[in-house]
Coordinates of C-alpha atoms in Angstrom, one line a residue:
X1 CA 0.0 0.0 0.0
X2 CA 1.6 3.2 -0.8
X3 CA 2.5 5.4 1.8
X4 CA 3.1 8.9 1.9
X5 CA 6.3 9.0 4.2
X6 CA 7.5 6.7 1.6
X7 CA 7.3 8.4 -0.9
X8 CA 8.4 12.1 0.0
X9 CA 11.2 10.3 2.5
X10 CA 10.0 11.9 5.6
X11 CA 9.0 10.7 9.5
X12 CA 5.2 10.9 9.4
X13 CA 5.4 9.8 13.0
X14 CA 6.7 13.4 13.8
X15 CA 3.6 15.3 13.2
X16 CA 1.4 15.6 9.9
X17 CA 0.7 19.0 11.2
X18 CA 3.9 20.4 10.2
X19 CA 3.7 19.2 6.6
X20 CA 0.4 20.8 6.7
X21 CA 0.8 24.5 7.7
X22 CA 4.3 23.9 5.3
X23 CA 1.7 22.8 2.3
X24 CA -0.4 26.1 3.2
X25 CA 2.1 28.4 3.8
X26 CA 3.6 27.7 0.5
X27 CA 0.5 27.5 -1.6
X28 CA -0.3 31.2 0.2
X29 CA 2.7 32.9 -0.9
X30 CA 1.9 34.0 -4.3
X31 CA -1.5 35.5 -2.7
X32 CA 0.5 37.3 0.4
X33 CA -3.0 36.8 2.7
X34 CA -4.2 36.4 5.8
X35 CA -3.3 33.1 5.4
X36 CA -0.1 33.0 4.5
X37 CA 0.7 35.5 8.1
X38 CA -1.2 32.5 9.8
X39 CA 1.1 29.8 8.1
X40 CA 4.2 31.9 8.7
X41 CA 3.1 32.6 12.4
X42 CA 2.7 28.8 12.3
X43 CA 5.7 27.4 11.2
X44 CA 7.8 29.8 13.6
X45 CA 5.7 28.7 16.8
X46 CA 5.9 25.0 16.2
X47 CA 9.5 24.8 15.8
X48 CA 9.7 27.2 19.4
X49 CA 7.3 24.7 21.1
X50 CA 8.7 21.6 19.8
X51 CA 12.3 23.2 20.7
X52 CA 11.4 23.5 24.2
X53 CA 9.1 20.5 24.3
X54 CA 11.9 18.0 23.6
X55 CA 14.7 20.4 25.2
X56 CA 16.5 20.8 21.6
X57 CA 18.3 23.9 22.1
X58 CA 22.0 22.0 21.3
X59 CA 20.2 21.2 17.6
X60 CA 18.8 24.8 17.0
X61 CA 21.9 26.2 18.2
X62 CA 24.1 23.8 15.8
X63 CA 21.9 24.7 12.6
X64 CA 22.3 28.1 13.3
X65 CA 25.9 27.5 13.8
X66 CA 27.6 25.1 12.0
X67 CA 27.8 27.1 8.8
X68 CA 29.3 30.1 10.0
X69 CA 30.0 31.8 6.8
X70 CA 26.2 31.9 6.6
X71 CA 25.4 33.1 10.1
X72 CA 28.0 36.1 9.2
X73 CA 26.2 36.8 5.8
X74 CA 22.9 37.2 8.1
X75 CA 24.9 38.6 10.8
X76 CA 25.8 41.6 8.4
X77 CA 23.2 42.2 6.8
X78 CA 20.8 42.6 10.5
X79 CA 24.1 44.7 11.5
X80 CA 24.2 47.1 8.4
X81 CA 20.2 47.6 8.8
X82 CA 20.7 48.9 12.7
X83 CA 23.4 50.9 11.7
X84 CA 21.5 52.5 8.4
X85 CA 18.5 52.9 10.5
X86 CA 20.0 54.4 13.2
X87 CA 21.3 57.5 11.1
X88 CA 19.1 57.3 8.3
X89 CA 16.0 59.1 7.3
X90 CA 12.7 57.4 9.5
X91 CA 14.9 55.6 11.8
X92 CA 10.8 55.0 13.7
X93 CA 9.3 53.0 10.7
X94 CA 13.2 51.9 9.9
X95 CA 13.6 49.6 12.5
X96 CA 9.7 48.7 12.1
X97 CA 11.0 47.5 9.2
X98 CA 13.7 45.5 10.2
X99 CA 11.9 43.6 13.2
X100 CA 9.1 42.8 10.4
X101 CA 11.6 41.3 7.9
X102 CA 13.4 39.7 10.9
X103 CA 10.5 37.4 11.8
X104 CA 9.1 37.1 8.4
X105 CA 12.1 35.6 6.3
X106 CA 15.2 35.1 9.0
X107 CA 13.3 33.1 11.9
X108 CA 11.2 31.6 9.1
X109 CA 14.4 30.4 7.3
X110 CA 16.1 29.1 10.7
X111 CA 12.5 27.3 11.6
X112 CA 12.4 25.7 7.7
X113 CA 16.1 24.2 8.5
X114 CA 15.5 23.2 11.9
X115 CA 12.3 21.3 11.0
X116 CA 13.9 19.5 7.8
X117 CA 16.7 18.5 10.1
X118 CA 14.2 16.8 12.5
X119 CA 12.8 14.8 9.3
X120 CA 9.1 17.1 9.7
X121 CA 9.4 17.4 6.0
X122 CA 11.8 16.6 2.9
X123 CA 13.4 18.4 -0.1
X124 CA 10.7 15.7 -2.2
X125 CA 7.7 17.1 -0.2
X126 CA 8.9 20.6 -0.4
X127 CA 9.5 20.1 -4.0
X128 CA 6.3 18.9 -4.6
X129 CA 4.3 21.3 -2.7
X130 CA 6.2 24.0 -5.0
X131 CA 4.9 22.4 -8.2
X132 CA 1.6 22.6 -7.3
X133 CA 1.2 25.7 -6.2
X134 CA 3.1 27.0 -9.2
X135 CA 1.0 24.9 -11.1
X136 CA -2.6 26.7 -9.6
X137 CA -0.5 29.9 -10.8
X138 CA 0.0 28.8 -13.9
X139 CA -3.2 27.7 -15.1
X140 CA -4.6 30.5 -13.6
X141 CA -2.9 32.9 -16.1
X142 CA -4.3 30.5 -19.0
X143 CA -7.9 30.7 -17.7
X144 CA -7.4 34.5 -17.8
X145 CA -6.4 34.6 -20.9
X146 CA -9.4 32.7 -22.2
X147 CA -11.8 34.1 -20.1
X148 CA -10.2 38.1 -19.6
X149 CA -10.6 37.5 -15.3
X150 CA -8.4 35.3 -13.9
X151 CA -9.8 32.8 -11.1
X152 CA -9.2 34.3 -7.9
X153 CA -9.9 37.9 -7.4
X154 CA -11.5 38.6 -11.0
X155 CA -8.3 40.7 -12.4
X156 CA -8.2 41.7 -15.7
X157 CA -5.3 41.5 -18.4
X158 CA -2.9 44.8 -17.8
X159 CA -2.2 46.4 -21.0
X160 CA -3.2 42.6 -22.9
X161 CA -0.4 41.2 -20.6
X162 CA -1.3 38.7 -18.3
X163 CA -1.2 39.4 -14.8
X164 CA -2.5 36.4 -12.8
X165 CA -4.0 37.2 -9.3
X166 CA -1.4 39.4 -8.7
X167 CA -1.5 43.2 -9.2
X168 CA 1.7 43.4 -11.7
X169 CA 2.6 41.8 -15.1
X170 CA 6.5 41.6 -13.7
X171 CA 5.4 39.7 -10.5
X172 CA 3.4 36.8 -12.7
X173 CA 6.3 37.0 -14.7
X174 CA 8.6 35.9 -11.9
X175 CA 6.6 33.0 -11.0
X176 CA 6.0 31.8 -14.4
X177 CA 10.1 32.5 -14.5
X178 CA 10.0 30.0 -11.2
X179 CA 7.4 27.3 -12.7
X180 CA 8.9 26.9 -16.2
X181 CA 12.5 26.7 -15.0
X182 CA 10.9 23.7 -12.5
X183 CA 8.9 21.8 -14.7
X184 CA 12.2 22.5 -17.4
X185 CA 14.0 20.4 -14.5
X186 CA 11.6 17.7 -14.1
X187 CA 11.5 17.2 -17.1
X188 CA 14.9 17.4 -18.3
X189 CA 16.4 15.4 -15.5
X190 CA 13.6 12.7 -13.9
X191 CA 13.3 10.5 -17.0
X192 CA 12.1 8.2 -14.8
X193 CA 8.5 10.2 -14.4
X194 CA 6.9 8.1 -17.4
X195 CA 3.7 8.3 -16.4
X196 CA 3.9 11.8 -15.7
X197 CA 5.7 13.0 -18.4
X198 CA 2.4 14.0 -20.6
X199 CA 1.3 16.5 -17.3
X200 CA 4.6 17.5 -17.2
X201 CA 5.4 18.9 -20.7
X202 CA 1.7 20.3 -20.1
X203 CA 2.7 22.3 -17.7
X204 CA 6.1 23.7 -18.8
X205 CA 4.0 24.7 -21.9
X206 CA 1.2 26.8 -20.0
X207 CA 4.2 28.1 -17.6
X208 CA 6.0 28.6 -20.9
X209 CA 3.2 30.5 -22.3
X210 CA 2.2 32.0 -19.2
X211 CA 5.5 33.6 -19.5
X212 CA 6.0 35.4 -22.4
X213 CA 2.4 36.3 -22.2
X214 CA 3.2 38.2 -19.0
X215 CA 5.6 40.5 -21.3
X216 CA 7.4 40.6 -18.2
X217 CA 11.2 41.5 -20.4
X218 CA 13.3 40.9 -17.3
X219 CA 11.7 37.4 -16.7
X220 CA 12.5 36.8 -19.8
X221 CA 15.9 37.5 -19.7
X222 CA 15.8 35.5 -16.1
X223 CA 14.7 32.7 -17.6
X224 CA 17.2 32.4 -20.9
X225 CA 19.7 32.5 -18.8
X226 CA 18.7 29.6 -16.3
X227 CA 18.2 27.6 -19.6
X228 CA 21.6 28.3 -21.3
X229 CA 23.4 27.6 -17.5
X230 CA 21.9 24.1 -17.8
X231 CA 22.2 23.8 -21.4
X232 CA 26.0 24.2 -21.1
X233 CA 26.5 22.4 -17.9
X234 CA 23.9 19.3 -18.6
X235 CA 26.2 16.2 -19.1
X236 CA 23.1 15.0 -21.0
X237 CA 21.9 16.8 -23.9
X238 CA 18.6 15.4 -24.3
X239 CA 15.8 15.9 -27.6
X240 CA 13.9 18.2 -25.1
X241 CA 16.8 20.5 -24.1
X242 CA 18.2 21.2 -27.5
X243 CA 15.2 20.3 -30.1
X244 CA 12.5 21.0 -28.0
X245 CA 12.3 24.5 -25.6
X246 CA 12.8 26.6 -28.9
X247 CA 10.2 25.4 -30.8
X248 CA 7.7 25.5 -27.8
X249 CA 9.1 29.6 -27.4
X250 CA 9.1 30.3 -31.3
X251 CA 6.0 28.8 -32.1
X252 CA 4.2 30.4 -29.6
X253 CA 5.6 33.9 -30.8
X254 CA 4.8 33.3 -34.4
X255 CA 1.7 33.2 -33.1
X256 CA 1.1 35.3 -31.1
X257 CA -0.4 39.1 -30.8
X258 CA 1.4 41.9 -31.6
X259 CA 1.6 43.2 -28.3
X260 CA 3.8 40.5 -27.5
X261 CA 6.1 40.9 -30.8
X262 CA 6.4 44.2 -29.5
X263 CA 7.8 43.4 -26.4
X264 CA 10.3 41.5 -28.3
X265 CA 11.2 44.2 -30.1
X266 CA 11.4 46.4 -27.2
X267 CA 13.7 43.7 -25.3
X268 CA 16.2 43.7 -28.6
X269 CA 16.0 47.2 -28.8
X270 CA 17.2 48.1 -25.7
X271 CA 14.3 50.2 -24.3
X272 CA 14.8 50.6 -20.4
X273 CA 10.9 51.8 -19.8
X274 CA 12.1 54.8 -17.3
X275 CA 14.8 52.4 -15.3
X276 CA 17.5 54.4 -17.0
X277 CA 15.7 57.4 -15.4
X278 CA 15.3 55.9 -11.9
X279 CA 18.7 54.1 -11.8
X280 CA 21.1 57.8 -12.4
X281 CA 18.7 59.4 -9.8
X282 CA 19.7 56.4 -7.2
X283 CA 23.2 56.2 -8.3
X284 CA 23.6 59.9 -7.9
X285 CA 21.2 59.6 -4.4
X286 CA 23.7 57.3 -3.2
X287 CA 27.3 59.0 -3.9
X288 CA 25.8 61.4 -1.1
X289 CA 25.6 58.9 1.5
X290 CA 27.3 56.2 0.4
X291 CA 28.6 54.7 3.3
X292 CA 25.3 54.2 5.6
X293 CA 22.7 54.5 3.0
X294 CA 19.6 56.6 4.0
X295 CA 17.6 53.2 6.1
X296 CA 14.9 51.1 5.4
X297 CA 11.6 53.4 5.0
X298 CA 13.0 56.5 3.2
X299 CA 12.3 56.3 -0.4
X300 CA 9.7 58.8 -0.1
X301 CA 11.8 61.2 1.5
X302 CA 15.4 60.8 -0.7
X303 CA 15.3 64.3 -2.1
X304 CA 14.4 64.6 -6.2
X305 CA 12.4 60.6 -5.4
X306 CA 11.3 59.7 -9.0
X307 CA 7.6 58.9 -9.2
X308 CA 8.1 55.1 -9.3
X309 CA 8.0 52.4 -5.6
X310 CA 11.2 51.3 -5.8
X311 CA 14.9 51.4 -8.0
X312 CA 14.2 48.0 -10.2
X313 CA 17.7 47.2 -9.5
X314 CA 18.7 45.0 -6.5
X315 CA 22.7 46.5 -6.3
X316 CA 20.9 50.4 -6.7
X317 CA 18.8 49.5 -3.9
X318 CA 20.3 48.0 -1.0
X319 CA 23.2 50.6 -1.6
X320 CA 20.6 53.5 -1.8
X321 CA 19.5 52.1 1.9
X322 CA 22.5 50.4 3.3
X323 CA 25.2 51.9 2.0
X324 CA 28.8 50.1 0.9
X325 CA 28.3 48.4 4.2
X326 CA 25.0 47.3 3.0
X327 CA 26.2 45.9 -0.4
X328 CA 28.9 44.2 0.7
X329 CA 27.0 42.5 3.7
X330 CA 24.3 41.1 1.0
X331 CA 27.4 40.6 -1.3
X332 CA 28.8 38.5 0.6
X333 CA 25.7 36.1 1.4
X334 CA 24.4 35.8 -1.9
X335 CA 28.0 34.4 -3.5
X336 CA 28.2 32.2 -0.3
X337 CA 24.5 31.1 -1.2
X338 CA 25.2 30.4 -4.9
X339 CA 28.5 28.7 -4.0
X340 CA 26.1 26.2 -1.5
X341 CA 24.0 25.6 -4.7
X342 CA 26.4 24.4 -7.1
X343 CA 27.5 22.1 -4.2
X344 CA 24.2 21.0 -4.1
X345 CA 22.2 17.9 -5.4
X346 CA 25.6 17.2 -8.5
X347 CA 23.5 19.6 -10.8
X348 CA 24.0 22.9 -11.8
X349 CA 19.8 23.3 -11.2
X350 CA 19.9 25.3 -8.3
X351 CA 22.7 27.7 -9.2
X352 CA 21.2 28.3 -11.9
X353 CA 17.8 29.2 -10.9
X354 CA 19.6 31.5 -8.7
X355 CA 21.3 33.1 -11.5
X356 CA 18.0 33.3 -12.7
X357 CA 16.8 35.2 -10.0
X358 CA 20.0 37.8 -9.2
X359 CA 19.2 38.7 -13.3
X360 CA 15.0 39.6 -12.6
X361 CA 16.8 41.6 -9.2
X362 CA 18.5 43.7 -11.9
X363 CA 15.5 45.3 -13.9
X364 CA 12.5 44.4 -11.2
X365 CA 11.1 43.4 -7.6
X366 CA 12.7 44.7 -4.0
X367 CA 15.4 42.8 -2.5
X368 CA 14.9 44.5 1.2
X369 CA 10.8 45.3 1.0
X370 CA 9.3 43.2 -1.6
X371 CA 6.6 40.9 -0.3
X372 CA 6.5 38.8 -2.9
X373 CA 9.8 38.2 -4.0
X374 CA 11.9 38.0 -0.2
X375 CA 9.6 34.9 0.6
X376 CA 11.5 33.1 -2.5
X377 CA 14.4 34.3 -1.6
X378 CA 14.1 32.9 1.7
X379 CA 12.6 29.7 0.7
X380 CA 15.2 29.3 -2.4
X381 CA 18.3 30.2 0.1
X382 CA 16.5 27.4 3.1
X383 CA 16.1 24.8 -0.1
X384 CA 19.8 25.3 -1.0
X385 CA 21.1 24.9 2.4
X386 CA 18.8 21.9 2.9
X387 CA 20.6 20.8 -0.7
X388 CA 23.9 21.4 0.4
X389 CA 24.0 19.4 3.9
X390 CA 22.4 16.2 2.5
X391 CA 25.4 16.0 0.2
X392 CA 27.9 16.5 3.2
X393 CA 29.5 13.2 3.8
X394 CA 28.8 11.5 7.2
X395 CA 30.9 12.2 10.1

């Protein structure tokens, strides 16, 4: 009889609870709800209460220490915040700020590696419960199409570009970015998913064509490069890598509308779509306080602030509110994180999709506010690390 536990590698006798919130929280991300705060509240409070329950302080304090270039990467970056804050702009709704991101992605990363550790849940669960809620996302943005509302708040197409449930174009980009780079993988690299093949290469199709149908550019961008990282690094050049992606990609832009020929267009051509504008303003914004940055909470009151939320450039940004301190600090984490991935799992997958995601950082989404793309950060940076220690060797 199959079992769960079996299949996904993981201790049911634990708790099914845990799985549970973890299958919740992450199908509540791309909706940033009520929900998704519960899930997150959750997670955090089970692994407090089953620290103290069973006494496991020496096990939280070893995952929190026994990769110390990773506890300095965090260490810097919570260091440069105080510091910015301290002497920036709205030190009040600065260190608001901070606490808030704090508790939702640091103690939410520490409680996602603590829990793994104790067997609550495996990379194949995880993994799993990723697909399907990209999945819902995708086919989502295909309903919409069809129908001009998508499923779950009744949004309409923004400027003929799908937009999902989510309020932007760029951020259903990103997760079609996430969900046809995924399904690319499973498909790519589990040959031995027969039977689910056909579903698969359904999927990476809608996510394909939810994609360019965002005419999100930079996820576009994102995404050629993930593909060309594992086209050049596969040890296996299978039909579908070489013989198959294009055709999908130029098919569907033969076609399609104009609109989205015209996005091509604009990608070749170079247009920047005001970023040129906003990027010399931040640039210039942060030679006058380049060391500390002006904090966390002060883009409205930089003087000269372009009318736009935030740079579009992950660098521009966390040097606009950290400072060189700032940069370095986040510097120094993300090449220690893509250095975990490429240790990870003997493919070049995750370091990849990381790529992916530093290249969308350049042109869109907030690396230190946006509440959207920080919870994939986090959960991509916890997967990695999850990655990483399975393929330590025994002591």
């Amino acid at each position: 009889m199959f079992k769960m536990n079996d299949r996904f590698n993981f201790n049911s006798q634990n708790n099914l609870f845990i799985p549970f919130i973890l299958f919740i929280w992450v199908m509540a991300i791309p909706f940033k709800n009520s929900i998704y705060q519960l899930t997150l509240v959750s997670i955090i409070l089970s692994c407090v209460f089953l620290i103290i329950k069973h006494k496991d302080y020496s096990t939280f304090k070893s995952i929190i220490t026994r990769d110390k270039i990773l506890l300095y990467g965090i260490s810097l970056i919570l260091l440069s915040m105080t510091v910015s804050n301290a002497f920036g702009l709205n030190p009040h709704d600065a260190f608001v700020g901070q606490l808030k991101f704090f508790y939702k992605y640091i103690l939410i990363f520490f409680a996602l590696l603590y829990l793994h550790d104790k067997k609550y849940f495996s990379l194949k669960l995880l993994t799993f419960f990723i697909l399907i809620s990209l999945s819902i996302q995708a086919m989502n943005g295909l309903y919409q199409h069809i129908i001009s509302t998508d499923v779950f708040s009744d949004r309409a197409l923004q400027d003929g570009g799908l937009t999902g449930s989510f309020s932007s174009r760029n951020v259903f980009g990103l997760f079609m970015l996430i969900a046809s780079a995924l399904f690319f993988v499973q498909i790519q690299t589990k040959p031995a998913l027969n039977k689910l093949m056909p579903l698969m290469l359904i999927l990476f199709s809608i996510s394909v064509y939810g994609l360019l149908f965002s005419y999100s550019r930079a996820s576009w961008v994102a995404f050629a490069s993930f593909y060309f990282i594992i086209l050049f690094s596969s040890k296996k050049i299978t039909t579908f890598l070489v013989l198959l992606v294009p055709p999908i990609i130029a098919l569907t832009l033969l076609l399609s509308s104009e609109n989205l020929v015209l996005r091509l267009e604009q990608l070749l051509s170079g247009s920047d779509s005001g970023r040129l504008e906003i990027w010399l303003w931040a640039f210039n914004s942060f030679k006058e306080s380049w060391l500390l940055g002006y904090g966390l909470e002060s883009w409205s009151m930089i003087e000269d602030v372009p009318p736009y939320r935030f740079v579009h450039n992950s660098i521009l940004e966390v040097a606009l509110n950290l400072g060189v301190i700032g940069l370095f600090s986040y510097t120094f984490l993300a090449f220690h994180i893509l250095r975990k991935s490429i240790q990870s799992q003997g493919t070049a997958v995750l370091f990849a999709l990381g790529i992916a995601l530093f290249v969308i950082s350049l042109f869109d989404h907030s690396i230190i506010e946006g509440k959207l793309f920080l919870p994939i950060l986090t959960l991509y940076a916890a997967y990695v690390i999850m990655a990483s220690l399975q393929n330590e060797p025994k002591q």
